Amino acid sequence: MRLRTDEKEPPRQPPIVTLEINGTRTMIAAIRRLIDQETKLSSPATEIAPQADLYAMGLDSFAAVRLLLAIEREFNVEIPRDLLKRETVRSIDAIVETVRALRPAFAEAWRNAA
């Protein structure tokens, strides 16, 4: 489309910038990778919203245990018995909060290393 000389070029929109808040985006990417490796959900993990219910998407108890073990290995945390429940892996957000609660200093160091 060519502009006439008397027409002004439309204003350009600024680029959309995604901010990384406390390493959340990096951690979510790692968790999504683990979800794809350890579960067989109805959608690829990259298409799952952080607050989406993983059980509603097909997560079963066996896959949840595999995912919890993978999270322990990936983030070098030990999930205590009282956190071995559905709510811990109900969503990506819940997993992020669990890792942060277990090892806040490690989560920060992991983000910086990634």
Short mmCIF file of N, CA and C in Angstrom, two decimals:
data_model
loop_
_atom_site.label_atom_id
_atom_site.label_comp_id
_atom_site.label_asym_id
_atom_site.label_seq_id
_atom_site.Cartn_x
_atom_site.Cartn_y
_atom_site.Cartn_z
N MET A 1 0.84 -1.17 0.00
CA MET A 1 0.00 0.00 0.00
C MET A 1 0.88 1.23 0.00
N ARG A 2 0.68 2.08 -0.91
CA ARG A 2 1.46 3.31 -0.98
C ARG A 2 0.64 4.45 -0.41
N LEU A 3 1.31 5.31 0.27
CA LEU A 3 0.66 6.49 0.84
C LEU A 3 0.81 7.66 -0.09
N ARG A 4 -0.23 8.41 -0.16
CA ARG A 4 -0.10 9.65 -0.92
C ARG A 4 0.80 10.58 -0.13
N THR A 5 1.38 11.53 -0.81
CA THR A 5 2.32 12.44 -0.14
C THR A 5 1.64 13.29 0.93
N ASP A 6 0.34 13.51 0.82
CA ASP A 6 -0.33 14.32 1.82
C ASP A 6 -0.87 13.48 2.99
N GLU A 7 -0.71 12.14 2.92
CA GLU A 7 -1.15 11.28 4.01
C GLU A 7 0.01 11.04 4.96
N LYS A 8 -0.33 10.97 6.23
CA LYS A 8 0.69 10.66 7.23
C LYS A 8 0.74 9.15 7.43
N GLU A 9 1.92 8.67 7.72
CA GLU A 9 2.08 7.26 8.02
C GLU A 9 1.38 6.98 9.35
N PRO A 10 0.65 5.88 9.44
CA PRO A 10 -0.03 5.58 10.71
C PRO A 10 0.99 5.40 11.82
N PRO A 11 0.65 5.79 13.03
CA PRO A 11 1.60 5.64 14.13
C PRO A 11 1.92 4.17 14.37
N ARG A 12 3.16 3.91 14.68
CA ARG A 12 3.58 2.54 14.95
C ARG A 12 3.28 2.21 16.40
N GLN A 13 2.84 0.98 16.58
CA GLN A 13 2.58 0.51 17.94
C GLN A 13 3.90 0.09 18.56
N PRO A 14 4.10 0.40 19.83
CA PRO A 14 5.33 -0.05 20.48
C PRO A 14 5.34 -1.57 20.56
N PRO A 15 6.51 -2.18 20.55
CA PRO A 15 6.56 -3.64 20.63
C PRO A 15 6.01 -4.11 21.98
N ILE A 16 5.39 -5.27 21.96
CA ILE A 16 4.90 -5.85 23.20
C ILE A 16 6.10 -6.43 23.93
N VAL A 17 6.24 -6.06 25.17
CA VAL A 17 7.37 -6.52 25.98
C VAL A 17 6.82 -7.42 27.08
N THR A 18 7.36 -8.61 27.17
CA THR A 18 6.97 -9.52 28.23
C THR A 18 7.99 -9.39 29.35
N LEU A 19 7.52 -9.02 30.50
CA LEU A 19 8.41 -8.86 31.63
C LEU A 19 8.53 -10.18 32.38
N GLU A 20 9.71 -10.49 32.82
CA GLU A 20 9.93 -11.67 33.62
C GLU A 20 9.95 -11.23 35.07
N ILE A 21 9.01 -11.71 35.84
CA ILE A 21 8.88 -11.31 37.23
C ILE A 21 9.43 -12.42 38.10
N ASN A 22 10.54 -12.15 38.79
CA ASN A 22 11.16 -13.09 39.71
C ASN A 22 11.43 -14.47 39.10
N GLY A 23 11.77 -14.50 37.84
CA GLY A 23 12.11 -15.76 37.21
C GLY A 23 10.94 -16.65 36.89
N THR A 24 9.73 -16.15 37.04
CA THR A 24 8.55 -16.98 36.85
C THR A 24 8.48 -17.55 35.44
N ARG A 25 8.77 -16.73 34.44
CA ARG A 25 8.66 -17.22 33.06
C ARG A 25 9.64 -18.36 32.81
N THR A 26 10.85 -18.25 33.31
CA THR A 26 11.85 -19.30 33.14
C THR A 26 11.41 -20.57 33.87
N MET A 27 10.90 -20.42 35.08
CA MET A 27 10.46 -21.57 35.85
C MET A 27 9.25 -22.23 35.18
N ILE A 28 8.33 -21.44 34.68
CA ILE A 28 7.16 -21.99 34.00
C ILE A 28 7.59 -22.78 32.76
N ALA A 29 8.57 -22.29 32.04
CA ALA A 29 9.06 -23.01 30.85
C ALA A 29 9.61 -24.38 31.26
N ALA A 30 10.35 -24.44 32.34
CA ALA A 30 10.90 -25.71 32.81
C ALA A 30 9.78 -26.65 33.26
N ILE A 31 8.80 -26.11 33.96
CA ILE A 31 7.67 -26.93 34.42
C ILE A 31 6.88 -27.44 33.23
N ARG A 32 6.67 -26.61 32.24
CA ARG A 32 5.95 -27.07 31.03
C ARG A 32 6.72 -28.21 30.34
N ARG A 33 8.02 -28.10 30.29
CA ARG A 33 8.84 -29.17 29.69
C ARG A 33 8.63 -30.47 30.47
N LEU A 34 8.63 -30.37 31.80
CA LEU A 34 8.43 -31.56 32.64
C LEU A 34 7.03 -32.14 32.45
N ILE A 35 6.04 -31.28 32.33
CA ILE A 35 4.67 -31.75 32.10
C ILE A 35 4.61 -32.55 30.80
N ASP A 36 5.23 -32.03 29.75
CA ASP A 36 5.24 -32.76 28.48
C ASP A 36 5.98 -34.09 28.58
N GLN A 37 7.06 -34.12 29.35
CA GLN A 37 7.85 -35.34 29.48
C GLN A 37 7.18 -36.40 30.34
N GLU A 38 6.50 -35.97 31.39
CA GLU A 38 6.02 -36.92 32.40
C GLU A 38 4.53 -37.22 32.34
N THR A 39 3.77 -36.48 31.55
CA THR A 39 2.32 -36.69 31.51
C THR A 39 1.84 -36.84 30.07
N LYS A 40 0.60 -37.21 29.94
CA LYS A 40 -0.04 -37.29 28.62
C LYS A 40 -1.34 -36.51 28.70
N LEU A 41 -1.21 -35.19 28.74
CA LEU A 41 -2.39 -34.34 28.84
C LEU A 41 -3.03 -34.14 27.47
N SER A 42 -4.23 -33.60 27.49
CA SER A 42 -4.98 -33.40 26.25
C SER A 42 -4.41 -32.30 25.36
N SER A 43 -3.55 -31.45 25.91
CA SER A 43 -2.92 -30.36 25.16
C SER A 43 -1.45 -30.29 25.48
N PRO A 44 -0.64 -29.79 24.54
CA PRO A 44 0.77 -29.56 24.86
C PRO A 44 0.88 -28.53 25.99
N ALA A 45 1.86 -28.68 26.83
CA ALA A 45 2.01 -27.80 27.99
C ALA A 45 2.16 -26.34 27.61
N THR A 46 2.72 -26.07 26.43
CA THR A 46 2.88 -24.67 26.01
C THR A 46 1.55 -23.98 25.78
N GLU A 47 0.49 -24.77 25.59
CA GLU A 47 -0.85 -24.20 25.37
C GLU A 47 -1.67 -24.12 26.65
N ILE A 48 -1.09 -24.54 27.76
CA ILE A 48 -1.82 -24.57 29.03
C ILE A 48 -1.57 -23.28 29.80
N ALA A 49 -2.64 -22.61 30.19
CA ALA A 49 -2.53 -21.40 31.00
C ALA A 49 -1.99 -21.77 32.38
N PRO A 50 -1.19 -20.89 32.99
CA PRO A 50 -0.61 -21.21 34.30
C PRO A 50 -1.65 -21.57 35.37
N GLN A 51 -2.84 -21.03 35.28
CA GLN A 51 -3.85 -21.30 36.30
C GLN A 51 -4.80 -22.45 35.93
N ALA A 52 -4.61 -23.06 34.76
CA ALA A 52 -5.50 -24.14 34.30
C ALA A 52 -5.38 -25.37 35.19
N ASP A 53 -6.49 -26.06 35.38
CA ASP A 53 -6.54 -27.28 36.20
C ASP A 53 -5.98 -28.44 35.39
N LEU A 54 -4.82 -28.95 35.80
CA LEU A 54 -4.18 -30.04 35.08
C LEU A 54 -4.97 -31.33 35.17
N TYR A 55 -5.70 -31.53 36.27
CA TYR A 55 -6.52 -32.73 36.41
C TYR A 55 -7.67 -32.71 35.40
N ALA A 56 -8.25 -31.54 35.15
CA ALA A 56 -9.32 -31.42 34.17
C ALA A 56 -8.79 -31.69 32.75
N MET A 57 -7.48 -31.55 32.57
CA MET A 57 -6.87 -31.78 31.26
C MET A 57 -6.35 -33.20 31.10
N GLY A 58 -6.59 -34.05 32.10
CA GLY A 58 -6.22 -35.44 31.97
C GLY A 58 -5.12 -35.94 32.89
N LEU A 59 -4.65 -35.12 33.81
CA LEU A 59 -3.62 -35.57 34.74
C LEU A 59 -4.22 -36.62 35.67
N ASP A 60 -3.57 -37.76 35.78
CA ASP A 60 -4.03 -38.79 36.71
C ASP A 60 -3.02 -38.91 37.85
N SER A 61 -3.34 -39.73 38.84
CA SER A 61 -2.49 -39.81 40.04
C SER A 61 -1.10 -40.35 39.72
N PHE A 62 -1.00 -41.32 38.81
CA PHE A 62 0.31 -41.87 38.44
C PHE A 62 1.18 -40.79 37.78
N ALA A 63 0.60 -40.06 36.84
CA ALA A 63 1.35 -38.99 36.17
C ALA A 63 1.69 -37.87 37.15
N ALA A 64 0.82 -37.60 38.11
CA ALA A 64 1.10 -36.57 39.12
C ALA A 64 2.33 -36.93 39.95
N VAL A 65 2.44 -38.20 40.32
CA VAL A 65 3.61 -38.66 41.09
C VAL A 65 4.87 -38.54 40.24
N ARG A 66 4.79 -38.95 38.98
CA ARG A 66 5.95 -38.81 38.08
C ARG A 66 6.35 -37.34 37.95
N LEU A 67 5.37 -36.47 37.82
CA LEU A 67 5.64 -35.04 37.70
C LEU A 67 6.28 -34.49 38.97
N LEU A 68 5.77 -34.90 40.14
CA LEU A 68 6.36 -34.45 41.40
C LEU A 68 7.81 -34.89 41.53
N LEU A 69 8.10 -36.12 41.14
CA LEU A 69 9.49 -36.61 41.19
C LEU A 69 10.38 -35.82 40.24
N ALA A 70 9.88 -35.51 39.06
CA ALA A 70 10.64 -34.72 38.10
C ALA A 70 10.88 -33.31 38.62
N ILE A 71 9.90 -32.74 39.28
CA ILE A 71 10.06 -31.40 39.87
C ILE A 71 11.13 -31.42 40.95
N GLU A 72 11.11 -32.46 41.78
CA GLU A 72 12.15 -32.57 42.81
C GLU A 72 13.54 -32.62 42.19
N ARG A 73 13.69 -33.40 41.14
CA ARG A 73 15.01 -33.51 40.47
C ARG A 73 15.40 -32.18 39.82
N GLU A 74 14.48 -31.59 39.08
CA GLU A 74 14.78 -30.37 38.33
C GLU A 74 15.17 -29.21 39.23
N PHE A 75 14.43 -29.03 40.32
CA PHE A 75 14.64 -27.86 41.17
C PHE A 75 15.39 -28.18 42.46
N ASN A 76 15.83 -29.44 42.59
CA ASN A 76 16.61 -29.86 43.75
C ASN A 76 15.87 -29.53 45.05
N VAL A 77 14.62 -29.93 45.10
CA VAL A 77 13.81 -29.75 46.31
C VAL A 77 13.28 -31.10 46.74
N GLU A 78 12.86 -31.19 47.99
CA GLU A 78 12.20 -32.38 48.49
C GLU A 78 10.80 -31.96 48.90
N ILE A 79 9.82 -32.54 48.27
CA ILE A 79 8.44 -32.19 48.57
C ILE A 79 8.01 -33.02 49.78
N PRO A 80 7.68 -32.35 50.89
CA PRO A 80 7.31 -33.08 52.11
C PRO A 80 5.97 -33.80 51.97
N ARG A 81 5.77 -34.77 52.83
CA ARG A 81 4.56 -35.59 52.79
C ARG A 81 3.28 -34.77 52.80
N ASP A 82 3.26 -33.72 53.60
CA ASP A 82 2.03 -32.93 53.72
C ASP A 82 1.70 -32.18 52.43
N LEU A 83 2.64 -32.08 51.50
CA LEU A 83 2.38 -31.43 50.21
C LEU A 83 2.12 -32.44 49.09
N LEU A 84 2.12 -33.72 49.42
CA LEU A 84 1.84 -34.74 48.41
C LEU A 84 0.33 -34.89 48.28
N LYS A 85 -0.26 -33.90 47.63
CA LYS A 85 -1.71 -33.87 47.44
C LYS A 85 -2.03 -33.22 46.11
N ARG A 86 -3.27 -33.36 45.69
CA ARG A 86 -3.71 -32.85 44.39
C ARG A 86 -3.43 -31.36 44.23
N GLU A 87 -3.65 -30.59 45.26
CA GLU A 87 -3.51 -29.14 45.16
C GLU A 87 -2.09 -28.72 44.78
N THR A 88 -1.09 -29.52 45.13
CA THR A 88 0.31 -29.18 44.85
C THR A 88 0.59 -29.16 43.35
N VAL A 89 -0.06 -30.05 42.60
CA VAL A 89 0.16 -30.11 41.15
C VAL A 89 -1.10 -29.81 40.35
N ARG A 90 -2.04 -29.14 40.97
CA ARG A 90 -3.30 -28.83 40.28
C ARG A 90 -3.08 -27.92 39.08
N SER A 91 -2.09 -27.03 39.16
CA SER A 91 -1.84 -26.09 38.07
C SER A 91 -0.36 -25.75 38.03
N ILE A 92 0.05 -25.13 36.95
CA ILE A 92 1.44 -24.67 36.84
C ILE A 92 1.71 -23.63 37.92
N ASP A 93 0.76 -22.73 38.15
CA ASP A 93 0.92 -21.73 39.22
C ASP A 93 1.14 -22.39 40.58
N ALA A 94 0.40 -23.45 40.87
CA ALA A 94 0.54 -24.15 42.14
C ALA A 94 1.93 -24.78 42.27
N ILE A 95 2.44 -25.31 41.19
CA ILE A 95 3.77 -25.91 41.20
C ILE A 95 4.83 -24.84 41.44
N VAL A 96 4.71 -23.70 40.77
CA VAL A 96 5.65 -22.59 40.96
C VAL A 96 5.65 -22.16 42.42
N GLU A 97 4.48 -21.99 43.00
CA GLU A 97 4.39 -21.57 44.40
C GLU A 97 4.99 -22.60 45.35
N THR A 98 4.81 -23.87 45.04
CA THR A 98 5.38 -24.93 45.87
C THR A 98 6.90 -24.88 45.84
N VAL A 99 7.48 -24.78 44.65
CA VAL A 99 8.94 -24.72 44.53
C VAL A 99 9.47 -23.50 45.26
N ARG A 100 8.83 -22.36 45.08
CA ARG A 100 9.28 -21.15 45.77
C ARG A 100 9.19 -21.27 47.28
N ALA A 101 8.13 -21.89 47.78
CA ALA A 101 7.96 -22.04 49.22
C ALA A 101 9.00 -22.99 49.81
N LEU A 102 9.38 -24.01 49.04
CA LEU A 102 10.34 -24.99 49.55
C LEU A 102 11.77 -24.47 49.53
N ARG A 103 12.11 -23.74 48.51
CA ARG A 103 13.50 -23.28 48.38
C ARG A 103 13.55 -21.90 47.76
N PRO A 104 13.12 -20.86 48.46
CA PRO A 104 13.13 -19.53 47.85
C PRO A 104 14.51 -19.09 47.38
N ALA A 105 15.53 -19.38 48.15
CA ALA A 105 16.89 -18.98 47.75
C ALA A 105 17.33 -19.77 46.54
N PHE A 106 17.00 -21.07 46.51
CA PHE A 106 17.39 -21.89 45.37
C PHE A 106 16.65 -21.46 44.11
N ALA A 107 15.37 -21.14 44.25
CA ALA A 107 14.60 -20.70 43.08
C ALA A 107 15.22 -19.46 42.47
N GLU A 108 15.71 -18.56 43.29
CA GLU A 108 16.35 -17.34 42.78
C GLU A 108 17.67 -17.69 42.10
N ALA A 109 18.46 -18.57 42.70
CA ALA A 109 19.73 -18.96 42.08
C ALA A 109 19.49 -19.72 40.79
N TRP A 110 18.48 -20.57 40.74
CA TRP A 110 18.16 -21.33 39.54
C TRP A 110 17.79 -20.38 38.41
N ARG A 111 16.99 -19.35 38.73
CA ARG A 111 16.60 -18.37 37.72
C ARG A 111 17.82 -17.66 37.16
N ASN A 112 18.75 -17.29 38.02
CA ASN A 112 19.94 -16.57 37.57
C ASN A 112 20.85 -17.45 36.72
N ALA A 113 20.84 -18.75 36.99
CA ALA A 113 21.69 -19.67 36.22
C ALA A 113 21.08 -20.01 34.87
N ALA A 114 19.77 -19.90 34.75
CA ALA A 114 19.08 -20.30 33.52
C ALA A 114 19.26 -19.31 32.40
#
